[in-house]
Short mmCIF file of C-alpha atoms and ligand atoms in Angstrom, two decimals:
data_model
loop_
_atom_site.label_atom_id
_atom_site.label_comp_id
_atom_site.label_asym_id
_atom_site.label_seq_id
_atom_site.Cartn_x
_atom_site.Cartn_y
_atom_site.Cartn_z
CA UNK A 1 14.09 2.71 29.01
CA UNK A 2 15.63 -0.25 27.20
CA UNK A 3 13.75 -2.72 29.40
CA UNK A 4 10.44 -1.28 28.23
CA UNK A 5 10.62 -2.74 24.72
CA UNK A 6 12.46 -5.45 22.87
CA UNK A 7 12.47 -8.00 20.07
CA UNK A 8 12.78 -11.66 21.09
CA UNK A 9 14.71 -14.46 19.37
CA UNK A 10 11.40 -15.66 17.96
CA UNK A 11 10.41 -12.29 16.54
CA UNK A 12 8.00 -11.00 19.18
CA UNK A 13 8.05 -7.23 19.68
CA UNK A 14 7.55 -6.69 23.41
CA UNK A 15 6.05 -3.40 24.58
CA UNK A 16 5.60 -2.53 28.26
CA UNK A 17 4.92 -5.45 30.59
CA UNK A 18 2.13 -7.39 28.91
CA UNK A 19 2.12 -6.90 25.16
CA UNK A 20 3.82 -9.04 22.53
CA UNK A 21 3.32 -8.13 18.87
CA UNK A 22 3.61 -10.37 15.82
CA UNK A 23 4.97 -13.55 17.47
CA UNK A 24 4.17 -15.65 20.52
CA UNK A 25 6.03 -14.71 23.70
CA UNK A 26 5.76 -16.86 26.80
CA UNK A 27 4.53 -14.85 29.76
CA UNK A 28 2.92 -12.01 27.84
CA UNK A 29 -0.86 -12.24 28.07
CA UNK A 30 -1.71 -9.83 25.24
CA UNK A 31 -0.84 -10.78 21.67
CA UNK A 32 -1.22 -8.14 18.98
CA UNK A 33 -1.34 -9.00 15.29
CA UNK A 34 -0.34 -5.78 13.50
CA UNK A 35 -1.29 -7.10 10.05
CA UNK A 36 -1.99 -10.24 8.05
CA UNK A 37 1.45 -10.80 6.47
CA UNK A 38 2.95 -14.16 7.38
CA UNK A 39 6.09 -12.76 9.07
CA UNK A 40 3.76 -10.92 11.48
CA UNK A 41 1.53 -13.90 12.27
CA UNK A 42 4.23 -16.08 13.85
CA UNK A 43 3.16 -18.57 16.53
CA UNK A 44 -0.43 -17.53 16.06
CA UNK A 45 -1.87 -20.91 17.04
CA UNK A 46 0.19 -20.92 20.24
CA UNK A 47 -1.00 -17.40 21.09
CA UNK A 48 -4.60 -18.42 20.47
CA UNK A 49 -4.25 -21.30 22.89
CA UNK A 50 -2.22 -19.56 25.57
CA UNK A 51 -2.76 -15.78 25.58
CA UNK A 52 -5.50 -14.05 27.50
CA UNK A 53 -6.50 -12.11 24.38
CA UNK A 54 -5.42 -11.46 20.84
CA UNK A 55 -5.94 -7.93 19.60
CA UNK A 56 -6.14 -6.78 15.98
CA UNK A 57 -8.10 -4.39 13.80
CA UNK A 58 -11.43 -5.66 12.42
CA UNK A 59 -9.95 -5.70 8.89
CA UNK A 60 -6.97 -7.82 9.97
CA UNK A 61 -9.35 -10.27 11.64
CA UNK A 62 -11.39 -10.54 8.44
CA UNK A 63 -8.25 -11.09 6.36
CA UNK A 64 -7.00 -13.83 8.69
CA UNK A 65 -10.41 -15.52 8.49
CA UNK A 66 -9.93 -15.67 4.72
CA UNK A 67 -6.26 -16.66 4.72
CA UNK A 68 -6.41 -19.26 7.50
CA UNK A 69 -10.07 -20.34 7.36
CA UNK A 70 -13.02 -19.02 9.38
CA UNK A 71 -12.58 -21.48 12.26
CA UNK A 72 -8.92 -20.72 12.92
CA UNK A 73 -9.30 -17.68 15.18
CA UNK A 74 -12.20 -19.26 17.06
CA UNK A 75 -9.93 -21.34 19.30
CA UNK A 76 -8.79 -18.17 21.11
CA UNK A 77 -10.16 -14.99 22.61
CA UNK A 78 -9.90 -12.46 19.79
CA UNK A 79 -10.71 -8.81 20.31
CA UNK A 80 -11.20 -6.43 17.36
CA UNK A 81 -9.95 -2.98 18.24
CA UNK A 82 -10.53 0.06 16.04
CA UNK A 83 -7.83 2.63 15.37
CA UNK A 84 -7.62 5.13 18.25
CA UNK A 85 -9.82 3.13 20.61
CA UNK A 86 -7.98 2.69 23.94
CA UNK A 87 -7.81 -0.70 25.63
CA UNK A 88 -6.76 -0.86 29.29
CA UNK A 89 -4.89 -3.85 30.68
CA UNK A 90 -3.96 -3.61 34.37
CA UNK A 91 -1.94 -0.40 34.76
CA UNK A 92 -1.18 -0.02 31.03
CA UNK A 93 -3.15 1.24 28.04
CA UNK A 94 -2.92 0.11 24.47
CA UNK A 95 -3.95 1.83 21.25
CA UNK A 96 -3.75 0.89 17.58
CA UNK A 97 -3.01 3.58 15.00
CA UNK A 98 -3.30 3.52 11.23
CA UNK A 99 -0.26 2.52 9.16
CA UNK A 100 -0.08 2.83 5.36
CA UNK A 101 0.79 -0.77 4.42
CA UNK A 102 -1.79 -3.48 3.67
CA UNK A 103 -5.45 -3.20 4.68
CA UNK A 104 -5.84 -3.35 8.47
CA UNK A 105 -2.21 -2.63 9.39
CA UNK A 106 -1.73 -0.99 12.78
CA UNK A 107 1.01 0.73 14.71
CA UNK A 108 0.87 -0.21 18.39
CA UNK A 109 1.21 2.32 21.20
CA UNK A 110 1.49 1.26 24.85
CA UNK A 111 1.43 3.76 27.71
CA UNK A 112 2.82 2.30 30.91
CA UNK A 113 2.24 3.18 34.57
CA UNK A 114 5.03 5.78 34.51
CA UNK A 115 3.50 7.50 31.50
CA UNK A 116 6.18 6.24 29.11
CA UNK A 117 4.96 5.99 25.51
CA UNK A 118 6.22 2.85 23.83
CA UNK A 119 5.53 2.40 20.13
CA UNK A 120 5.94 -0.28 17.47
CA UNK A 121 5.56 1.06 13.92
CA UNK A 122 5.00 -2.36 12.28
CA UNK A 123 5.49 -2.26 8.51
CA UNK A 124 4.68 1.11 6.99
CA UNK A 125 5.09 3.42 4.05
CA UNK A 126 5.79 6.94 5.28
CA UNK A 127 3.54 8.56 2.64
CA UNK A 128 0.23 8.22 4.47
CA UNK A 129 1.33 6.97 7.87
CA UNK A 130 0.72 9.32 10.81
CA UNK A 131 3.86 9.67 12.92
CA UNK A 132 3.16 8.96 16.60
CA UNK A 133 5.34 10.72 19.17
CA UNK A 134 6.84 8.26 21.63
CA UNK A 135 9.65 7.81 24.15
CA UNK A 136 10.66 4.40 22.85
CA UNK A 137 10.17 3.40 19.21
CA UNK A 138 10.54 -0.09 17.77
CA UNK A 139 10.81 0.31 14.01
CA UNK A 140 10.84 -2.04 11.02
CA UNK A 141 14.15 -2.10 9.12
CA UNK A 142 13.27 -3.59 5.72
CA UNK A 143 15.08 -0.80 3.86
CA UNK A 144 17.35 0.14 6.74
CA UNK A 145 20.42 0.61 4.56
CA UNK A 146 21.31 4.06 3.16
CA UNK A 147 21.59 2.46 -0.30
CA UNK A 148 17.88 1.59 -0.11
CA UNK A 149 16.63 4.88 -1.42
CA UNK A 150 14.37 5.26 -4.43
CA UNK A 151 15.97 7.86 -6.64
CA UNK A 152 13.50 7.86 -9.51
CA UNK A 153 10.80 10.49 -9.60
CA UNK A 154 8.49 8.71 -12.04
CA UNK A 155 5.00 8.20 -10.81
CA UNK A 156 4.96 4.43 -10.31
CA UNK A 157 1.19 4.25 -10.67
CA UNK A 158 1.36 5.82 -14.15
CA UNK A 159 4.25 3.57 -15.17
CA UNK A 160 2.26 0.55 -14.04
CA UNK A 161 -0.91 1.55 -15.89
CA UNK A 162 1.00 2.20 -19.14
CA UNK A 163 2.79 -1.12 -18.84
CA UNK A 164 -0.43 -3.06 -18.32
CA UNK A 165 -2.13 -1.22 -21.19
CA UNK A 166 0.77 -2.11 -23.47
CA UNK A 167 0.51 -5.74 -22.37
CA UNK A 168 -3.25 -5.86 -22.92
CA UNK A 169 -2.73 -5.08 -26.61
CA UNK A 170 -1.09 -8.51 -26.88
CA UNK A 171 -3.62 -10.43 -24.74
CA UNK A 172 -3.79 -11.23 -21.06
CA UNK A 173 -1.53 -9.64 -18.45
CA UNK A 174 -0.46 -11.46 -15.28
CA UNK A 175 0.32 -9.43 -12.16
CA UNK A 176 2.22 -11.15 -9.33
CA UNK A 177 2.58 -9.78 -5.81
CA UNK A 178 1.62 -10.31 -2.16
CA UNK A 179 -1.81 -10.26 -0.54
CA UNK A 180 -2.81 -6.68 0.06
CA UNK A 181 -0.46 -5.25 -2.52
CA UNK A 182 -2.27 -7.17 -5.28
CA UNK A 183 -5.45 -5.35 -4.30
CA UNK A 184 -3.58 -2.04 -4.36
CA UNK A 185 -2.55 -2.77 -7.96
CA UNK A 186 -6.16 -3.63 -8.83
CA UNK A 187 -7.29 -0.34 -7.39
CA UNK A 188 -4.67 1.60 -9.36
CA UNK A 189 -5.80 -0.02 -12.63
CA UNK A 190 -9.49 0.43 -11.88
CA UNK A 191 -9.07 4.08 -10.97
CA UNK A 192 -7.09 4.65 -14.16
CA UNK A 193 -10.07 3.34 -16.14
CA UNK A 194 -8.72 -0.07 -17.15
CA UNK A 195 -11.97 -1.94 -17.77
CA UNK A 196 -10.99 -5.44 -18.89
CA UNK A 197 -12.03 -8.33 -16.60
CA UNK A 198 -9.88 -8.91 -13.53
CA UNK A 199 -9.42 -12.63 -12.86
CA UNK A 200 -7.95 -14.29 -9.76
CA UNK A 201 -7.76 -17.51 -7.76
CA UNK A 202 -9.83 -18.09 -4.65
CA UNK A 203 -7.70 -16.57 -1.87
CA UNK A 204 -6.90 -13.45 -3.85
CA UNK A 205 -10.61 -13.19 -4.70
CA UNK A 206 -11.73 -13.37 -1.07
CA UNK A 207 -9.04 -10.94 0.12
CA UNK A 208 -10.26 -8.58 -2.62
CA UNK A 209 -13.85 -8.91 -1.39
CA UNK A 210 -12.72 -7.84 2.09
CA UNK A 211 -10.69 -4.91 0.75
CA UNK A 212 -13.83 -3.84 -1.11
CA UNK A 213 -15.91 -4.10 2.05
CA UNK A 214 -13.48 -1.70 3.75
CA UNK A 215 -13.81 0.85 0.98
CA UNK A 216 -11.25 -0.02 -1.69
CA UNK A 217 -12.57 0.32 -5.24
CA UNK A 218 -11.48 -2.61 -7.34
CA UNK A 219 -14.03 -2.79 -10.15
CA UNK A 220 -15.47 -6.08 -11.31
CA UNK A 221 -13.47 -9.20 -10.63
CA UNK A 222 -13.92 -12.88 -11.40
CA UNK A 223 -12.80 -16.15 -9.87
CA UNK A 224 -10.34 -17.94 -12.14
CA UNK A 225 -12.28 -21.17 -11.53
CA UNK A 226 -15.68 -19.69 -12.45
CA UNK A 227 -17.14 -20.31 -15.87
CA UNK A 228 -16.60 -16.73 -16.97
CA UNK A 229 -13.13 -16.54 -15.43
CA UNK A 230 -12.02 -19.74 -17.18
CA UNK A 231 -13.43 -18.53 -20.47
CA UNK A 232 -11.47 -15.26 -20.43
CA UNK A 233 -8.26 -16.97 -19.38
CA UNK A 234 -8.63 -19.69 -22.02
CA UNK A 235 -9.26 -17.09 -24.71
CA UNK A 236 -5.99 -15.40 -23.75
CA UNK A 237 -7.64 -12.18 -22.68
CA UNK A 238 -7.75 -9.33 -22.83
CA UNK A 239 -7.85 -9.54 -19.05
CA UNK A 240 -5.62 -8.92 -16.06
CA UNK A 241 -4.96 -11.96 -13.88
CA UNK A 242 -3.79 -11.36 -10.30
CA UNK A 243 -1.79 -14.08 -8.56
CA UNK A 244 0.22 -14.40 -5.36
CA UNK A 245 3.95 -14.20 -6.06
CA UNK A 246 4.27 -17.80 -4.84
CA UNK A 247 2.42 -18.96 -7.99
CA UNK A 248 4.91 -17.26 -10.31
CA UNK A 249 6.38 -20.51 -11.63
CA UNK A 250 3.03 -22.25 -12.05
CA UNK A 251 0.89 -19.78 -13.99
CA UNK A 252 1.19 -17.20 -16.73
CA UNK A 253 3.87 -18.96 -18.72
CA UNK A 254 4.52 -17.17 -21.99
CA UNK A 255 2.07 -14.39 -21.07
CA UNK A 256 2.87 -10.73 -20.43
CA UNK A 257 3.92 -10.70 -16.75
CA UNK A 258 4.46 -7.93 -14.22
CA UNK A 259 6.05 -8.79 -10.88
CA UNK A 260 5.42 -6.06 -8.36
CA UNK A 261 8.28 -5.82 -5.89
CA UNK A 262 9.63 -3.41 -3.34
CA UNK A 263 13.23 -4.49 -3.88
CA UNK A 264 13.88 -2.10 -6.73
CA UNK A 265 15.84 1.08 -6.35
CA UNK A 266 17.42 1.85 -9.72
CA UNK A 267 14.34 2.39 -11.86
CA UNK A 268 10.56 2.34 -11.63
CA UNK A 269 10.31 -0.51 -14.07
CA UNK A 270 12.79 -3.06 -15.37
CA UNK A 271 12.44 -5.59 -18.17
CA UNK A 272 13.74 -9.01 -17.18
CA UNK A 273 12.46 -11.19 -20.00
CA UNK A 274 10.85 -10.98 -23.42
CA UNK A 275 7.45 -10.18 -21.90
CA UNK A 276 8.42 -9.96 -18.24
CA UNK A 277 8.82 -6.88 -16.09
CA UNK A 278 9.55 -5.94 -12.48
CA UNK A 279 7.77 -2.90 -11.14
CA UNK A 280 9.08 -1.02 -8.10
CA UNK A 281 5.94 -0.54 -6.03
CA UNK A 282 6.70 -0.85 -2.35
CA UNK A 283 4.48 -0.77 0.71
CA UNK A 284 7.48 -0.08 2.95
CA UNK A 285 9.30 3.19 3.61
CA UNK A 286 12.68 3.51 2.01
CA UNK A 287 15.70 4.46 4.17
CA UNK A 288 14.85 8.17 4.14
CA UNK A 289 11.27 7.45 5.17
CA UNK A 290 12.42 5.35 8.14
CA UNK A 291 14.75 8.12 9.26
CA UNK A 292 12.02 10.72 8.88
CA UNK A 293 9.67 8.72 11.06
CA UNK A 294 12.23 8.53 13.86
CA UNK A 295 13.05 12.23 13.60
CA UNK A 296 9.40 13.28 13.85
CA UNK A 297 8.49 10.81 16.59
CA UNK A 298 11.25 12.31 18.80
CA UNK A 299 12.07 9.21 20.86
CA UNK A 300 14.79 8.86 23.46
CA UNK A 301 15.50 5.29 22.37
CA UNK A 302 15.04 3.42 19.09
CA UNK A 303 15.08 -0.35 18.65
CA UNK A 304 15.33 -1.66 15.09
CA UNK A 305 13.76 -5.04 14.29
CA UNK A 306 16.66 -7.36 13.58
CA UNK A 307 14.45 -10.45 13.37
CA UNK A 308 12.62 -9.77 10.12
CA UNK A 309 14.33 -9.29 6.74
CA UNK A 310 16.17 -6.00 6.40
CA UNK A 311 19.16 -4.06 7.63
CA UNK A 312 18.48 -3.46 11.32
CA UNK A 313 22.08 -3.08 12.48
CA UNK A 314 22.96 -0.52 9.86
CA UNK A 315 19.73 1.37 10.51
CA UNK A 316 20.47 1.58 14.24
CA UNK A 317 23.97 2.90 13.54
CA UNK A 318 22.70 5.48 11.06
CA UNK A 319 19.97 6.73 13.42
CA UNK A 320 22.55 7.12 16.17
CA UNK A 321 25.01 8.87 13.84
CA UNK A 322 22.65 11.14 11.90
CA UNK A 323 20.01 11.95 14.52
CA UNK A 324 22.00 11.50 17.73
CA UNK A 325 19.31 9.25 19.22
CA UNK A 326 20.34 6.15 21.14
CA UNK A 327 19.62 3.12 18.96
CA UNK A 328 20.14 -0.61 19.03
CA UNK A 329 19.09 -3.55 16.93
CA UNK A 330 17.41 -6.56 18.55
CA UNK A 331 17.71 -9.49 18.80
CA UNK A 332 21.54 -9.28 18.84
ZN1 ZN B 1 3.95 -6.45 5.94
#
């Protein structure tokens, strides 16, 4: 069983004989990109040049076109695969399944010649992620420590909306987060009836356009470099500006700022400066969610991803101890 899946030193999740997910792996002809976050697009150029095909959902392909430029994926053989659509490769079959994370995220299921079901969850939030039954499960371990449990019951969406509304009374509000999650925050505000202009730089704008094309409802949004966008920003609002977390030190100085982060467990919202807040909105499962996935998937073996940030070793120990399922973290 343990030879049927693994995680390499370079972060590739290997499933069955041919598939490598989320990093390049020499000798594996199929490269899967589970979603468009940078720690899941490792060695992408190498894969494009050397793999037989790259497989991803249509939404992930569109997002990569925006994030890396429209020519980037054209150097390789890219295949868009819808959720639930089987793809045969020699004696194995591959399927992508929905995961509640950013737009386009997929869990990957490989069925090998012996009928073994081998699954990689990718990043997921348990709330709306269907659990896939499998014999071997490779699971993310971001919040793999038992201390990583959200104890507060507050509805984060409501907390967020109230916070932004309070900020708007003083002028513009800046929201900082990652691609995908930024659009989730836009959708929350739009659905709550916040109708001030949403302003954003180019990449965030184009990612938002794609999210909209796939059915997210984000309201009306403006490029920060457009005439209208500049005018609202220069006037100091009221508007909500959405920026990637990497721009935190460059924009929004002195303005009302909300950093949206998963690494918050004590309270839904925390004030860290005069007009600066951290909001606990995560697109990952907490420890209990990870455990629940494993329990419902009923695997014989679990491998926790010890390459990406998280607590893979502790998670493997806890799964073994609490659920009695053989577990190990890889790479060692
Ligand atoms: Zn992710």
